[in-house]
Amino acid sequence: MEKAMMSIVILGAIAGLTEGFGVLPDGPLNAAVDGTFMFTTSLSPTQTPFVSVVWSFEVINNIISSHAASNSSPPEYKDRITLFPSTGSLELRSLTTADSGEYSVNIIPAGEATLVGQTTLNVYEPVSNVTVDPKSADLVEFKDSVNLSCTSFGSPTSFLWLNDTSEVTASDRVQFTDGGSVMTIVNVTRFDQQQFRCRASNPASHATSEPVPISVSFGPENTNLMLSSPQEYFAEGSNIRLVCSAVSRPDALFKWFLNGNLLTDTGPELTLTNIQLSQSGNYSCQASNSKTLRHQTSQPSAITVLEKILDSSVKPSINLTVEGTSVNLTCEACGSIFTRTWKKDGSDLILDDNMMLSDNNRLLSFNPVNRKDSGEYSCNISNPVSSDEAEYNMVVN
Ligand SMILES: *[C@@H]1O[C@H](CO)[C@@H](O)[C@H](O)[C@H]1NC(C)=O
Ligand SMILES: *[C@@H]1O[C@H](CO)[C@@H](O)[C@H](O)[C@H]1NC(C)=O
Ligand SMILES: *[C@@H]1O[C@H](CO)[C@@H](O)[C@H](O)[C@H]1NC(C)=O
Ligand SMILES: *[C@@H]1O[C@H](CO)[C@@H](O)[C@H](O)[C@H]1NC(C)=O
Ligand SMILES: *[C@@H]1O[C@H](CO)[C@@H](O)[C@H](O)[C@H]1NC(C)=O
Ligand SMILES: *[C@@H]1O[C@H](CO)[C@@H](O)[C@H](O)[C@H]1NC(C)=O
Ligand SMILES: *[C@@H]1O[C@H](CO)[C@@H](O)[C@H](O)[C@H]1NC(C)=O
Ligand SMILES: *[C@@H]1O[C@H](CO)[C@@H](O)[C@H](O)[C@H]1NC(C)=O
């Protein structure tokens, strides 16, 4: 406890050398070059003139000695000071950086003990011409880092950096070095695409640089292929529009592939007009970014082109059907055949023991044919884009 008290006393004594004590305010006090500074004492104005007031700079340099209303000042101070006799305060004008230092005053009031005061004044060059190097930066996300370095004229004592309008704080990715005049952004992200500015300050002034645009390229991501109509099967001769999109800065460039083979088309849209069977296959697009040199390929979209079903027919193996013989009805059509379904007299066909369907429902066989098999047989041939139906009226004699 006693030790702690002792330390405080010693610290106080050391601090007293640089900070104000006595009748002057605590320092350091701040002022700007070319400005004016008023050293105001803590004394109330007195009616009785002081016996003497003496101001000095850096202990040994006399600024003004005032004894019984007669003042003397050296030439370097004469024209730029004013002494206020009732308080002992002093105004100092046309400041230069050479005026930085320790000021002390010694006042002898009439019939009282001597009063002393001491403080420190720092005169700062106003901060100006704050510039950041580089003036701009063109970076790639998750790859590049950048150092922004701030310089200024004047006597700056601190720097801070603005990200658009908010102050940048240090983090894993953002470091400050050289007293804050260098800001390093490590491994930039797309969100760092902002205007950065440096503000240099000293206690007397501050100034801010021009904004430094940082651009950050990224992507492509989420490369996605969409068809104008979301289906797999298209009729021959139809038109299809494929649209590719990706998240990218700058905008992605696109290439197109059919079954992995590069097509000549470029751009985000691929239009297939009057599409032919040979154009069936898996389509995909690839987005690429000229800045990041990265690319990404979409999931493939399968497109199957089908011929329309035309000219369907049901033909008997024999025109004159006689009970007890065998007969085949054949269902045929042109086009891309997926399914055939049979009906008899408008209802779904029920196969009896003497009937058989074969060759994917192409052939309906009767063996032997019976008089009850007489009727209207229809066959519907279809694929996902079209269908056609044919009929045959079978009379069993
Ligand atoms: C500002 O600083 C830059 C770089 O330090 C210098 O080239 C330029 O002349 C200065 N401009 C003024 C007005 O001082
Ligand atoms: C950059 O950041 C990304 C995501 O924040 C991370 O995946 C990557 O490893 C980092 N790269 C480097 C070189 O630090
Ligand atoms: C940034 O400055 C640091 C230290 O001066 C240096 O190690 C680093 O390579 C610099 N980075 C860039 C991107 O210039
Ligand atoms: C700049 O601000 C944006 C949001 O305004 C933030 O996402 C980004 O991380 C900031 N970058 C730096 C380097 O402070
Ligand atoms: C299209 O892709 C599917 C699987 O994604 C594959 O089964 C099929 O064979 C491909 N078609 C062509 C024409 O390559
Ligand atoms: C059945 O008759 C049609 C029209 O009369 C004929 O074109 C066809 O060739 C005949 N079929 C058989 C198997 O005789
Ligand atoms: C009917 O088709 C079957 C199977 O192809 C064949 O074996 C049979 O000979 C055909 N019958 C007639 C009468 O054409
Ligand atoms: C033929 O079948 C297709 C597919 O099942 C169906 O859409 C169409 O309506 C049918 N046609 C007729 C004439 O019944």
Short mmCIF file of C-alpha atoms and ligand atoms in Angstrom, two decimals:
data_model
loop_
_atom_site.label_atom_id
_atom_site.label_comp_id
_atom_site.label_asym_id
_atom_site.label_seq_id
_atom_site.Cartn_x
_atom_site.Cartn_y
_atom_site.Cartn_z
CA MET A 1 0.00 0.00 0.00
CA GLU A 2 2.75 2.43 0.97
CA LYS A 3 4.67 1.38 -2.10
CA ALA A 4 1.66 2.16 -4.32
CA MET A 5 1.25 5.57 -2.76
CA MET A 6 4.93 6.23 -3.37
CA SER A 7 4.57 5.28 -7.04
CA ILE A 8 1.68 7.68 -7.50
CA VAL A 9 3.69 10.49 -5.96
CA ILE A 10 6.65 9.76 -8.27
CA LEU A 11 4.42 9.46 -11.35
CA GLY A 12 2.80 12.73 -10.40
CA ALA A 13 6.14 14.40 -10.17
CA ILE A 14 7.23 13.09 -13.60
CA ALA A 15 3.90 14.01 -15.18
CA GLY A 16 4.27 17.49 -13.77
CA LEU A 17 7.21 18.08 -16.07
CA THR A 18 5.12 17.74 -19.23
CA GLU A 19 1.60 18.37 -18.08
CA GLY A 20 0.25 21.59 -16.78
CA PHE A 21 0.50 22.35 -13.17
CA GLY A 22 -0.12 25.39 -11.10
CA VAL A 23 -2.06 28.11 -12.85
CA LEU A 24 -1.97 26.63 -16.37
CA PRO A 25 -4.24 23.87 -17.76
CA ASP A 26 -3.04 20.33 -18.23
CA GLY A 27 -1.26 19.68 -21.52
CA PRO A 28 -0.49 18.82 -24.11
CA LEU A 29 -2.46 21.63 -25.66
CA ASN A 30 -2.98 21.60 -29.42
CA ALA A 31 -2.95 24.31 -32.04
CA ALA A 32 -2.57 24.60 -35.81
CA VAL A 33 0.20 26.26 -37.82
CA ASP A 34 -0.72 29.91 -38.63
CA GLY A 35 -3.31 29.79 -35.87
CA THR A 36 -3.58 31.62 -32.57
CA PHE A 37 -3.37 30.13 -29.11
CA MET A 38 -4.51 31.59 -25.80
CA PHE A 39 -2.74 30.41 -22.65
CA THR A 40 -5.43 31.14 -20.08
CA THR A 41 -4.37 31.08 -16.44
CA SER A 42 -6.70 29.89 -13.73
CA LEU A 43 -6.52 33.26 -11.97
CA SER A 44 -9.52 35.53 -11.50
CA PRO A 45 -9.00 39.05 -12.78
CA THR A 46 -7.40 41.16 -10.13
CA GLN A 47 -7.74 44.91 -9.44
CA THR A 48 -4.29 45.13 -7.94
CA PRO A 49 -1.65 44.83 -10.66
CA PHE A 50 0.80 41.95 -10.33
CA VAL A 51 4.29 42.82 -9.24
CA SER A 52 5.63 40.81 -12.16
CA VAL A 53 4.56 38.33 -14.87
CA VAL A 54 7.21 36.38 -16.75
CA TRP A 55 6.47 33.92 -19.58
CA SER A 56 9.17 31.66 -20.93
CA PHE A 57 9.47 28.99 -23.57
CA GLU A 58 11.48 25.83 -23.05
CA VAL A 59 12.55 27.20 -19.63
CA ILE A 60 15.33 29.48 -20.88
CA ASN A 61 13.76 31.58 -23.65
CA ASN A 62 12.05 34.72 -22.49
CA ILE A 63 8.74 35.54 -24.17
CA ILE A 64 7.71 38.49 -22.10
CA SER A 65 8.75 39.99 -18.78
CA SER A 66 6.31 42.43 -17.31
CA HIS A 67 7.38 44.44 -14.23
CA ALA A 68 5.31 47.32 -12.95
CA ALA A 69 3.55 47.91 -16.28
CA SER A 70 6.73 47.90 -18.31
CA ASN A 71 6.95 45.00 -20.73
CA SER A 72 9.94 43.63 -22.52
CA SER A 73 9.93 41.01 -25.25
CA PRO A 74 12.54 39.72 -27.67
CA PRO A 75 11.87 40.61 -31.35
CA GLU A 76 10.71 37.11 -32.32
CA TYR A 77 7.74 37.48 -29.96
CA LYS A 78 7.11 41.23 -29.87
CA ASP A 79 4.55 41.43 -32.67
CA ARG A 80 2.73 38.21 -32.03
CA ILE A 81 1.85 38.24 -28.37
CA THR A 82 -0.66 39.97 -26.15
CA LEU A 83 -0.44 39.80 -22.36
CA PHE A 84 -3.62 40.21 -20.35
CA PRO A 85 -2.42 42.02 -17.20
CA SER A 86 -5.39 41.26 -14.96
CA THR A 87 -5.01 37.42 -15.23
CA GLY A 88 -1.51 36.93 -16.62
CA SER A 89 -2.95 35.07 -19.63
CA LEU A 90 -1.00 35.17 -22.89
CA GLU A 91 -2.13 35.07 -26.51
CA LEU A 92 0.38 33.74 -29.05
CA ARG A 93 -0.29 34.33 -32.77
CA SER A 94 1.11 33.22 -36.17
CA LEU A 95 2.07 29.85 -34.80
CA THR A 96 4.74 27.68 -36.41
CA THR A 97 5.81 24.17 -35.56
CA ALA A 98 8.82 25.75 -33.84
CA ASP A 99 6.40 27.02 -31.18
CA SER A 100 5.81 23.44 -30.02
CA GLY A 101 7.27 22.92 -26.56
CA GLU A 102 7.03 23.77 -22.92
CA TYR A 103 5.62 27.06 -21.70
CA SER A 104 5.91 28.36 -18.19
CA VAL A 105 4.66 31.39 -16.36
CA ASN A 106 5.84 32.95 -13.14
CA ILE A 107 3.48 35.46 -11.49
CA ILE A 108 4.19 37.51 -8.38
CA PRO A 109 0.99 39.03 -7.04
CA ALA A 110 1.23 42.03 -4.70
CA GLY A 111 1.93 40.85 -1.21
CA GLU A 112 1.40 37.16 -1.96
CA ALA A 113 3.48 34.10 -2.72
CA THR A 114 4.77 33.49 -6.27
CA LEU A 115 2.45 31.51 -8.57
CA VAL A 116 3.86 29.28 -11.24
CA GLY A 117 2.37 27.35 -14.15
CA GLN A 118 3.73 25.07 -16.76
CA THR A 119 2.21 23.31 -19.78
CA THR A 120 3.06 21.90 -23.20
CA LEU A 121 1.82 23.15 -26.56
CA ASN A 122 1.93 21.09 -29.75
CA VAL A 123 1.59 23.03 -32.99
CA TYR A 124 0.50 20.89 -35.87
CA GLU A 125 0.79 21.42 -39.57
CA PRO A 126 -2.79 21.04 -40.91
CA VAL A 127 -3.23 17.69 -42.59
CA SER A 128 -3.65 18.00 -46.35
CA ASN A 129 -3.29 16.13 -49.62
CA VAL A 130 -4.22 12.75 -48.22
CA THR A 131 -3.58 10.17 -50.93
CA VAL A 132 -3.92 6.43 -51.10
CA ASP A 133 -1.75 4.16 -53.16
CA PRO A 134 -2.87 2.35 -55.28
CA LYS A 135 -5.63 4.63 -56.66
CA SER A 136 -7.82 1.61 -57.43
CA ALA A 137 -7.56 -2.16 -57.37
CA ASP A 138 -8.99 -4.91 -59.50
CA LEU A 139 -9.03 -8.12 -57.48
CA VAL A 140 -10.23 -11.71 -57.57
CA GLU A 141 -12.32 -13.14 -54.76
CA PHE A 142 -10.77 -15.82 -52.52
CA LYS A 143 -7.41 -15.28 -54.22
CA ASP A 144 -6.11 -11.73 -53.94
CA SER A 145 -5.00 -9.57 -51.06
CA VAL A 146 -4.41 -5.84 -51.23
CA ASN A 147 -2.32 -3.27 -49.38
CA LEU A 148 -3.63 0.27 -49.34
CA SER A 149 -1.10 2.80 -48.20
CA CYS A 150 -2.03 6.28 -47.05
CA THR A 151 0.24 9.35 -47.19
CA SER A 152 -0.41 12.98 -46.35
CA PHE A 153 1.20 16.33 -45.83
CA GLY A 154 1.17 17.97 -42.44
CA SER A 155 1.74 16.25 -39.16
CA PRO A 156 -0.71 13.35 -38.97
CA THR A 157 -0.78 11.40 -35.76
CA SER A 158 -3.46 8.90 -36.68
CA PHE A 159 -5.12 7.28 -39.65
CA LEU A 160 -8.44 5.63 -40.05
CA TRP A 161 -10.00 3.89 -43.01
CA LEU A 162 -13.53 4.17 -44.28
CA ASN A 163 -15.39 1.41 -46.11
CA ASP A 164 -17.96 3.48 -47.95
CA THR A 165 -19.03 5.51 -44.91
CA SER A 166 -18.29 3.20 -42.00
CA GLU A 167 -14.98 2.87 -40.22
CA VAL A 168 -13.01 -0.29 -40.97
CA THR A 169 -12.05 -2.31 -37.92
CA ALA A 170 -9.26 -4.86 -37.70
CA SER A 171 -10.24 -8.51 -38.12
CA ASP A 172 -8.88 -11.82 -39.39
CA ARG A 173 -8.96 -10.38 -42.87
CA VAL A 174 -8.13 -6.74 -42.22
CA GLN A 175 -4.83 -5.65 -40.70
CA PHE A 176 -3.36 -2.25 -40.05
CA THR A 177 0.36 -1.57 -40.02
CA ASP A 178 2.71 1.44 -39.97
CA GLY A 179 0.61 3.29 -37.43
CA GLY A 180 -2.56 2.54 -39.34
CA SER A 181 -1.35 4.17 -42.55
CA VAL A 182 -1.31 0.78 -44.33
CA MET A 183 -4.45 -1.33 -44.51
CA THR A 184 -4.14 -4.90 -45.73
CA ILE A 185 -7.24 -6.81 -46.78
CA VAL A 186 -6.39 -10.48 -47.02
CA ASN A 187 -8.32 -12.86 -49.30
CA VAL A 188 -10.90 -10.35 -50.52
CA THR A 189 -14.58 -11.23 -50.91
CA ARG A 190 -17.23 -9.82 -53.23
CA PHE A 191 -18.53 -7.73 -50.34
CA ASP A 192 -15.26 -5.83 -50.26
CA GLN A 193 -16.22 -4.16 -53.54
CA GLN A 194 -16.58 -0.71 -52.00
CA GLN A 195 -15.09 2.76 -52.06
CA PHE A 196 -12.34 2.97 -49.46
CA ARG A 197 -10.95 6.23 -48.09
CA CYS A 198 -8.20 7.14 -45.67
CA ARG A 199 -8.66 9.85 -43.08
CA ALA A 200 -5.48 11.32 -41.60
CA SER A 201 -5.85 13.37 -38.45
CA ASN A 202 -3.85 15.28 -35.92
CA PRO A 203 -5.34 17.01 -32.91
CA ALA A 204 -5.71 20.23 -34.85
CA SER A 205 -7.18 19.05 -38.17
CA HIS A 206 -8.09 16.12 -40.36
CA ALA A 207 -8.43 15.41 -44.07
CA THR A 208 -9.77 12.54 -46.14
CA SER A 209 -8.49 11.01 -49.35
CA GLU A 210 -10.37 10.60 -52.58
CA PRO A 211 -12.33 7.33 -52.64
CA VAL A 212 -10.36 4.34 -53.89
CA PRO A 213 -12.61 1.94 -55.76
CA ILE A 214 -11.87 -1.71 -55.05
CA SER A 215 -13.48 -4.06 -57.53
CA VAL A 216 -13.68 -7.75 -56.77
CA SER A 217 -14.43 -10.31 -59.48
CA PHE A 218 -16.06 -13.58 -58.53
CA GLY A 219 -17.82 -16.63 -59.91
CA PRO A 220 -19.23 -18.16 -61.93
CA GLU A 221 -21.49 -19.93 -59.45
CA ASN A 222 -24.93 -21.56 -59.66
CA THR A 223 -24.61 -22.19 -63.37
CA ASN A 224 -28.06 -23.29 -64.40
CA LEU A 225 -29.63 -24.38 -67.69
CA MET A 226 -33.36 -23.88 -68.21
CA LEU A 227 -35.59 -24.92 -71.10
CA SER A 228 -38.30 -22.63 -72.41
CA SER A 229 -40.78 -25.39 -71.61
CA PRO A 230 -39.76 -27.81 -68.89
CA GLN A 231 -40.12 -31.12 -70.70
CA GLU A 232 -37.86 -33.79 -72.10
CA TYR A 233 -39.72 -34.66 -75.35
CA PHE A 234 -40.22 -32.34 -78.27
CA ALA A 235 -41.91 -32.89 -81.61
CA GLU A 236 -39.69 -32.76 -84.64
CA GLY A 237 -39.88 -29.29 -86.20
CA SER A 238 -40.58 -27.47 -82.96
CA ASN A 239 -38.55 -24.57 -81.58
CA ILE A 240 -36.77 -24.75 -78.24
CA ARG A 241 -35.08 -21.97 -76.30
CA LEU A 242 -32.42 -22.84 -73.73
CA VAL A 243 -31.32 -20.20 -71.26
CA CYS A 244 -28.14 -20.40 -69.19
CA SER A 245 -27.54 -18.29 -66.12
CA ALA A 246 -24.72 -17.94 -63.60
CA VAL A 247 -23.80 -15.69 -60.69
CA SER A 248 -20.65 -13.92 -61.80
CA ARG A 249 -18.88 -10.56 -61.85
CA PRO A 250 -18.11 -9.57 -64.52
CA ASP A 251 -20.97 -11.26 -66.42
CA ALA A 252 -20.13 -14.79 -67.44
CA LEU A 253 -19.47 -15.84 -71.03
CA PHE A 254 -21.28 -18.98 -72.18
CA LYS A 255 -20.47 -22.00 -74.29
CA TRP A 256 -22.88 -24.76 -75.26
CA PHE A 257 -22.41 -28.50 -75.47
CA LEU A 258 -24.45 -31.36 -76.95
CA ASN A 259 -23.42 -34.73 -75.51
CA GLY A 260 -20.17 -33.08 -74.41
CA ASN A 261 -19.33 -31.72 -77.88
CA LEU A 262 -18.84 -27.97 -78.21
CA LEU A 263 -21.48 -26.22 -80.30
CA THR A 264 -20.65 -23.06 -82.23
CA ASP A 265 -23.29 -21.03 -80.37
CA THR A 266 -22.29 -18.55 -77.66
CA GLY A 267 -24.25 -16.28 -75.37
CA PRO A 268 -26.71 -16.97 -72.60
CA GLU A 269 -29.44 -18.20 -74.98
CA LEU A 270 -29.44 -21.10 -77.40
CA THR A 271 -32.39 -21.22 -79.79
CA LEU A 272 -33.05 -24.44 -81.65
CA THR A 273 -35.47 -23.87 -84.53
CA ASN A 274 -37.16 -26.62 -86.53
CA ILE A 275 -35.42 -29.21 -84.40
CA GLN A 276 -34.49 -32.56 -85.97
CA LEU A 277 -34.14 -36.09 -84.54
CA SER A 278 -30.35 -35.82 -84.74
CA GLN A 279 -30.44 -32.94 -82.28
CA SER A 280 -31.61 -35.19 -79.45
CA GLY A 281 -29.18 -35.55 -76.58
CA ASN A 282 -27.88 -34.02 -73.40
CA TYR A 283 -27.44 -30.26 -73.56
CA SER A 284 -25.26 -28.38 -71.10
CA CYS A 285 -23.80 -24.91 -70.86
CA GLN A 286 -20.53 -23.71 -69.44
CA ALA A 287 -20.16 -20.29 -67.81
CA SER A 288 -16.73 -18.72 -67.65
CA ASN A 289 -15.39 -15.53 -66.12
CA SER A 290 -12.68 -13.64 -67.98
CA LYS A 291 -11.28 -12.10 -64.77
CA THR A 292 -11.30 -14.99 -62.34
CA LEU A 293 -10.49 -17.46 -65.15
CA ARG A 294 -12.86 -19.87 -63.46
CA HIS A 295 -15.60 -21.82 -65.20
CA GLN A 296 -18.50 -24.01 -64.27
CA THR A 297 -20.72 -26.35 -66.26
CA SER A 298 -24.45 -26.77 -65.71
CA GLN A 299 -26.26 -30.03 -65.06
CA PRO A 300 -27.19 -31.57 -68.42
CA SER A 301 -30.73 -31.27 -69.75
CA ALA A 302 -31.90 -34.18 -71.87
CA ILE A 303 -33.84 -33.32 -75.01
CA THR A 304 -35.46 -36.07 -77.05
CA VAL A 305 -36.88 -35.15 -80.42
CA LEU A 306 -39.74 -37.37 -81.64
CA GLU A 307 -41.42 -37.71 -84.98
CA LYS A 308 -45.18 -37.21 -84.91
CA ILE A 309 -47.29 -40.36 -85.30
CA LEU A 310 -48.88 -40.36 -88.74
CA ASP A 311 -50.75 -42.74 -91.07
CA SER A 312 -51.68 -45.30 -88.47
CA SER A 313 -53.43 -48.43 -89.72
CA VAL A 314 -54.77 -51.76 -88.56
CA LYS A 315 -54.36 -54.41 -91.25
CA PRO A 316 -55.61 -58.01 -91.24
CA SER A 317 -53.43 -60.86 -92.48
CA ILE A 318 -56.42 -61.94 -94.59
CA ASN A 319 -59.39 -59.94 -95.85
CA LEU A 320 -61.91 -62.74 -95.80
CA THR A 321 -62.02 -64.05 -92.26
CA VAL A 322 -63.44 -67.54 -91.80
CA GLU A 323 -64.20 -69.02 -88.35
CA GLY A 324 -61.64 -71.64 -87.27
CA THR A 325 -58.73 -70.15 -89.21
CA SER A 326 -56.06 -67.94 -87.75
CA VAL A 327 -55.92 -64.18 -88.29
CA ASN A 328 -53.41 -61.48 -87.35
CA LEU A 329 -54.26 -57.80 -87.00
CA THR A 330 -51.19 -55.60 -87.37
CA CYS A 331 -51.11 -52.07 -85.94
CA GLU A 332 -48.65 -49.78 -87.72
CA ALA A 333 -47.80 -46.11 -88.13
CA CYS A 334 -44.99 -43.78 -89.17
CA GLY A 335 -43.17 -41.85 -86.46
CA SER A 336 -41.53 -42.50 -83.12
CA ILE A 337 -43.78 -45.16 -81.65
CA PHE A 338 -43.83 -45.46 -77.85
CA THR A 339 -47.07 -47.29 -77.04
CA ARG A 340 -49.96 -49.09 -78.76
CA THR A 341 -53.29 -49.72 -77.03
CA TRP A 342 -56.12 -51.79 -78.46
CA LYS A 343 -59.85 -51.40 -78.05
CA LYS A 344 -62.75 -53.46 -79.25
CA ASP A 345 -66.04 -51.68 -79.97
CA GLY A 346 -64.78 -48.66 -78.00
CA SER A 347 -63.87 -50.54 -74.80
CA ASP A 348 -60.51 -51.75 -73.57
CA LEU A 349 -59.67 -55.04 -75.23
CA ILE A 350 -60.08 -58.17 -73.09
CA LEU A 351 -57.93 -61.06 -74.30
CA ASP A 352 -59.70 -64.42 -74.57
CA ASP A 353 -57.86 -67.75 -74.71
CA ASN A 354 -57.76 -67.68 -78.53
CA MET A 355 -56.18 -64.19 -78.59
CA MET A 356 -52.64 -63.02 -78.09
CA LEU A 357 -50.78 -59.71 -78.22
CA SER A 358 -47.14 -59.73 -79.27
CA ASP A 359 -44.32 -57.56 -80.58
CA ASN A 360 -45.09 -54.74 -78.12
CA ASN A 361 -48.82 -54.85 -78.97
CA ARG A 362 -48.11 -54.53 -82.70
CA LEU A 363 -49.67 -57.89 -83.48
CA LEU A 364 -53.09 -59.09 -82.29
CA SER A 365 -53.45 -62.79 -83.18
CA PHE A 366 -56.62 -64.91 -83.20
CA ASN A 367 -56.03 -68.65 -83.30
CA PRO A 368 -58.54 -69.91 -84.05
CA VAL A 369 -60.81 -66.94 -84.82
CA ASN A 370 -64.36 -67.26 -83.51
CA ARG A 371 -67.61 -65.64 -84.70
CA LYS A 372 -67.82 -63.75 -81.36
CA ASP A 373 -64.53 -62.01 -82.34
CA SER A 374 -66.39 -59.96 -84.95
CA GLY A 375 -66.35 -56.23 -84.17
CA GLU A 376 -64.55 -52.94 -84.55
CA TYR A 377 -60.93 -53.09 -83.46
CA SER A 378 -59.05 -49.87 -82.89
CA CYS A 379 -55.40 -49.32 -82.16
CA ASN A 380 -54.09 -46.09 -80.62
CA ILE A 381 -50.41 -45.43 -81.30
CA SER A 382 -48.87 -42.69 -79.21
CA ASN A 383 -45.69 -41.02 -78.03
CA PRO A 384 -45.30 -38.11 -75.60
CA VAL A 385 -45.86 -35.54 -78.33
CA SER A 386 -48.63 -37.05 -80.51
CA SER A 387 -51.01 -39.93 -81.05
CA ASP A 388 -53.05 -41.43 -83.83
CA GLU A 389 -55.76 -44.07 -83.94
CA ALA A 390 -56.78 -46.54 -86.67
CA GLU A 391 -59.72 -48.96 -86.91
CA TYR A 392 -60.60 -52.21 -88.61
CA ASN A 393 -64.01 -53.76 -88.72
CA MET A 394 -63.55 -57.54 -88.59
CA VAL A 395 -66.38 -59.76 -89.84
CA VAL A 396 -65.90 -63.46 -89.07
CA ASN A 397 -67.72 -65.63 -91.62
C1 LIG B 1 -0.03 15.54 -53.11
O1 LIG B 1 0.77 14.39 -52.95
C2 LIG B 1 1.16 13.76 -54.13
C3 LIG B 1 1.90 12.49 -53.80
O2 LIG B 1 2.57 12.57 -52.61
C4 LIG B 1 2.01 14.73 -54.93
O3 LIG B 1 2.37 14.13 -56.15
C5 LIG B 1 1.23 16.00 -55.21
O4 LIG B 1 2.02 16.94 -55.86
C6 LIG B 1 0.71 16.60 -53.90
N1 LIG B 1 -0.19 17.67 -54.21
C7 LIG B 1 -0.18 18.79 -53.52
C8 LIG B 1 -1.20 19.80 -53.94
O5 LIG B 1 0.58 18.97 -52.62
C1 LIG B 2 -10.18 -17.33 -48.62
O1 LIG B 2 -11.48 -17.35 -48.04
C2 LIG B 2 -12.24 -18.50 -48.39
C3 LIG B 2 -13.63 -18.35 -47.81
O2 LIG B 2 -13.71 -17.40 -46.85
C4 LIG B 2 -11.55 -19.75 -47.90
O3 LIG B 2 -12.31 -20.88 -48.29
C5 LIG B 2 -10.17 -19.81 -48.48
O4 LIG B 2 -9.47 -20.92 -47.96
C6 LIG B 2 -9.38 -18.55 -48.19
N1 LIG B 2 -8.14 -18.59 -48.92
C7 LIG B 2 -6.99 -18.22 -48.39
C8 LIG B 2 -5.80 -18.28 -49.28
O5 LIG B 2 -6.93 -17.84 -47.23
C1 LIG B 3 1.40 -6.16 -48.36
O1 LIG B 3 2.44 -5.73 -47.50
C2 LIG B 3 3.03 -6.80 -46.77
C3 LIG B 3 3.98 -6.20 -45.78
O2 LIG B 3 4.52 -5.02 -46.24
C4 LIG B 3 3.69 -7.75 -47.73
O3 LIG B 3 4.23 -8.84 -47.02
C5 LIG B 3 2.63 -8.28 -48.69
O4 LIG B 3 3.23 -9.11 -49.66
C6 LIG B 3 1.93 -7.15 -49.38
N1 LIG B 3 0.82 -7.71 -50.12
C7 LIG B 3 0.47 -7.30 -51.32
C8 LIG B 3 -0.72 -7.94 -51.94
O5 LIG B 3 1.08 -6.41 -51.90
C1 LIG B 4 -16.99 -3.39 -46.29
O1 LIG B 4 -18.36 -3.29 -46.02
C2 LIG B 4 -19.15 -4.41 -46.41
C3 LIG B 4 -20.60 -4.16 -46.07
O2 LIG B 4 -20.93 -2.84 -46.14
C4 LIG B 4 -18.68 -5.65 -45.71
O3 LIG B 4 -19.42 -6.77 -46.15
C5 LIG B 4 -17.21 -5.87 -46.01
O4 LIG B 4 -16.73 -6.99 -45.29
C6 LIG B 4 -16.41 -4.63 -45.62
N1 LIG B 4 -15.03 -4.85 -46.00
C7 LIG B 4 -14.02 -4.43 -45.27
C8 LIG B 4 -12.65 -4.75 -45.78
O5 LIG B 4 -14.17 -3.82 -44.25
C1 LIG B 5 -27.68 -38.38 -71.37
O1 LIG B 5 -27.38 -38.50 -69.97
C2 LIG B 5 -27.96 -39.65 -69.38
C3 LIG B 5 -27.64 -39.63 -67.91
O2 LIG B 5 -27.47 -38.38 -67.47
C4 LIG B 5 -27.45 -40.89 -70.05
O3 LIG B 5 -28.09 -42.01 -69.48
C5 LIG B 5 -27.74 -40.83 -71.54
O4 LIG B 5 -27.14 -41.90 -72.17
C6 LIG B 5 -27.16 -39.54 -72.13
N1 LIG B 5 -27.53 -39.46 -73.52
C7 LIG B 5 -26.65 -39.24 -74.46
C8 LIG B 5 -27.20 -39.18 -75.86
O5 LIG B 5 -25.46 -39.15 -74.23
C1 LIG B 6 -57.36 -56.62 -98.39
O1 LIG B 6 -58.09 -55.67 -99.16
C2 LIG B 6 -57.38 -54.47 -99.40
C3 LIG B 6 -58.34 -53.53 -100.13
O2 LIG B 6 -59.24 -54.20 -100.90
C4 LIG B 6 -56.13 -54.79 -100.21
O3 LIG B 6 -55.43 -53.56 -100.45
C5 LIG B 6 -55.25 -55.72 -99.42
O4 LIG B 6 -54.10 -56.05 -100.13
C6 LIG B 6 -56.02 -56.96 -99.03
N1 LIG B 6 -55.22 -57.77 -98.10
C7 LIG B 6 -54.96 -59.01 -98.25
C8 LIG B 6 -54.14 -59.65 -97.19
O5 LIG B 6 -55.36 -59.64 -99.20
C1 LIG B 7 -49.55 -64.39 -87.25
O1 LIG B 7 -48.36 -63.94 -86.58
C2 LIG B 7 -47.61 -65.00 -85.99
C3 LIG B 7 -46.44 -64.41 -85.25
O2 LIG B 7 -45.69 -63.54 -86.04
C4 LIG B 7 -47.15 -65.94 -87.09
O3 LIG B 7 -46.42 -66.99 -86.49
C5 LIG B 7 -48.37 -66.46 -87.86
O4 LIG B 7 -47.95 -67.23 -88.92
C6 LIG B 7 -49.23 -65.32 -88.39
N1 LIG B 7 -50.44 -65.83 -88.94
C7 LIG B 7 -50.93 -65.44 -90.12
C8 LIG B 7 -52.20 -66.07 -90.52
O5 LIG B 7 -50.37 -64.64 -90.84
C1 LIG B 8 -54.48 -42.29 -77.71
O1 LIG B 8 -53.66 -42.43 -76.53
C2 LIG B 8 -53.12 -41.19 -76.04
C3 LIG B 8 -52.19 -41.52 -74.92
O2 LIG B 8 -52.70 -42.43 -74.02
C4 LIG B 8 -54.28 -40.30 -75.63
O3 LIG B 8 -53.76 -39.07 -75.18
C5 LIG B 8 -55.19 -40.05 -76.83
O4 LIG B 8 -56.31 -39.30 -76.45
C6 LIG B 8 -55.66 -41.37 -77.44
N1 LIG B 8 -56.33 -41.10 -78.68
C7 LIG B 8 -57.59 -41.43 -78.90
C8 LIG B 8 -58.17 -41.05 -80.22
O5 LIG B 8 -58.22 -42.05 -78.06
#
